[in-house]
Amino acid sequence: QVHLVESGGGLVQAGGSLRLSCSVSGTDFSSNTMAWFRQAPGKQRELVAAVTSGSNTHYVDSVKGRFTISRDNAKNTVYLQMNGLKPEDTAVYYCKAEVRSYEIRDYWGKGTQVTVST
C-alpha cells in the first residue's frame, strides 16, 4: 500500500519560514504527481501546490511568490518551502500522491499542523 508521511509542521512567527516534507513509499515516486493541500478551521480543503513528474508546478494564487514545491526523486520526497508566512496560512497541511497504474488513485498523508502567529 502507498504510504505518505508528512513532517516539518510547527509554530512559526509571521514572516518566518518553514519547510514541509512528505516521504512516500510503496509506489514509483518519480511517476507520481504530488501535491500539498491545506484545511483551515471552518474552510474546505484546498489545493496549495502541485508538481508533476515532469516538474511542472501549480500554486494557488494566495501563495504564489511565497511557497515553492519541489521533489527529490532519489529520496522519494516532496517538499513545500514556505516563506513569508502569514496567519492565514495556519492550517493542517496534507500531502497527496496521484498514482497511475490501471486506474488513477489518490493517496493521502495524515497531515501536519502549521500555525503562524502574529
XYZ file of C-alpha atoms in Angstrom:
118
model
C 0.000 0.000 0.000
C 1.134 3.522 -0.759
C 2.143 5.320 2.398
C 2.785 9.038 2.878
C 4.302 10.652 5.955
C 4.427 14.427 6.392
C 6.828 16.235 8.673
C 8.096 19.733 9.355
C 4.994 21.409 10.691
C 5.031 23.556 13.770
C 4.637 27.028 15.196
C 6.303 29.950 13.439
C 6.069 33.739 13.626
C 4.507 35.741 10.825
C 7.116 36.475 8.195
C 9.039 33.355 9.057
C 9.755 30.243 7.053
C 9.025 26.565 7.332
C 9.752 23.567 5.144
C 7.373 20.639 4.997
C 8.490 17.220 3.829
C 6.477 14.274 2.597
C 8.142 10.884 2.338
C 6.440 8.397 0.042
C 6.752 4.623 -0.114
C 5.028 1.816 -1.972
C 4.964 3.393 -5.427
C 7.171 4.569 -8.264
C 7.543 8.035 -6.831
C 9.133 9.562 -9.913
C 5.977 8.852 -11.948
C 3.564 10.457 -9.487
C 2.034 13.875 -9.464
C 2.467 15.190 -5.935
C 0.527 17.927 -4.220
C 0.089 19.782 -0.972
C -3.366 20.645 0.313
C -4.392 22.503 3.422
C -7.502 22.793 5.520
C -8.125 25.594 7.981
C -10.884 25.557 10.605
C -14.252 26.231 9.012
C -12.868 26.004 5.497
C -12.807 23.356 2.802
C -9.601 21.593 1.949
C -7.832 23.472 -0.833
C -5.019 22.712 -3.222
C -1.940 24.729 -2.300
C 0.683 23.482 -4.736
C 1.305 20.600 -7.103
C 4.257 19.255 -9.033
C 4.088 16.758 -11.889
C 6.547 14.036 -12.797
C 7.982 16.499 -15.308
C 8.435 19.123 -12.571
C 5.701 21.420 -13.830
C 4.258 23.320 -10.886
C 0.984 24.938 -9.922
C 0.193 27.212 -6.987
C -2.958 28.670 -5.578
C -2.909 32.446 -6.049
C -2.653 33.198 -2.344
C 0.767 31.531 -2.010
C 2.390 32.483 -5.309
C 5.786 34.048 -4.727
C 5.954 32.739 -1.168
C 5.729 28.948 -1.400
C 7.806 26.591 -3.506
C 7.026 22.945 -4.152
C 9.849 20.655 -5.189
C 10.633 16.974 -5.370
C 13.673 14.804 -4.840
C 13.065 11.576 -6.708
C 16.186 9.959 -5.273
C 14.749 10.408 -1.781
C 11.102 9.739 -2.697
C 10.264 13.031 -1.051
C 8.288 16.129 -1.945
C 8.853 19.426 -0.154
C 6.924 22.602 0.417
C 9.154 25.558 1.240
C 7.013 28.245 2.841
C 8.436 31.752 3.147
C 6.815 34.953 4.276
C 4.259 33.029 6.288
C 1.037 34.776 7.238
C -1.514 33.963 9.940
C -3.980 32.976 7.225
C -1.606 30.169 6.251
C -2.470 28.431 9.506
C -3.948 25.048 8.638
C -3.377 21.341 8.609
C -1.262 20.593 5.560
C -1.773 17.303 3.732
C 0.421 15.583 1.189
C -1.257 13.791 -1.719
C 0.130 11.380 -4.282
C -1.662 10.749 -7.558
C -0.715 7.213 -8.562
C -1.377 5.993 -12.081
C -1.480 2.272 -12.836
C -4.529 0.512 -14.250
C -6.501 3.338 -12.698
C -5.706 6.680 -11.111
C -5.886 6.705 -7.347
C -5.125 9.352 -4.773
C -3.295 8.636 -1.532
C -3.145 10.995 1.410
C -0.926 11.559 4.370
C -2.430 12.185 7.780
C -1.424 15.839 7.817
C 0.846 18.157 9.746
C -0.208 21.279 11.629
C 1.212 24.655 10.626
C 0.452 27.553 12.954
C 1.558 31.094 12.137
C 1.458 33.598 14.976
C 1.468 37.389 14.848
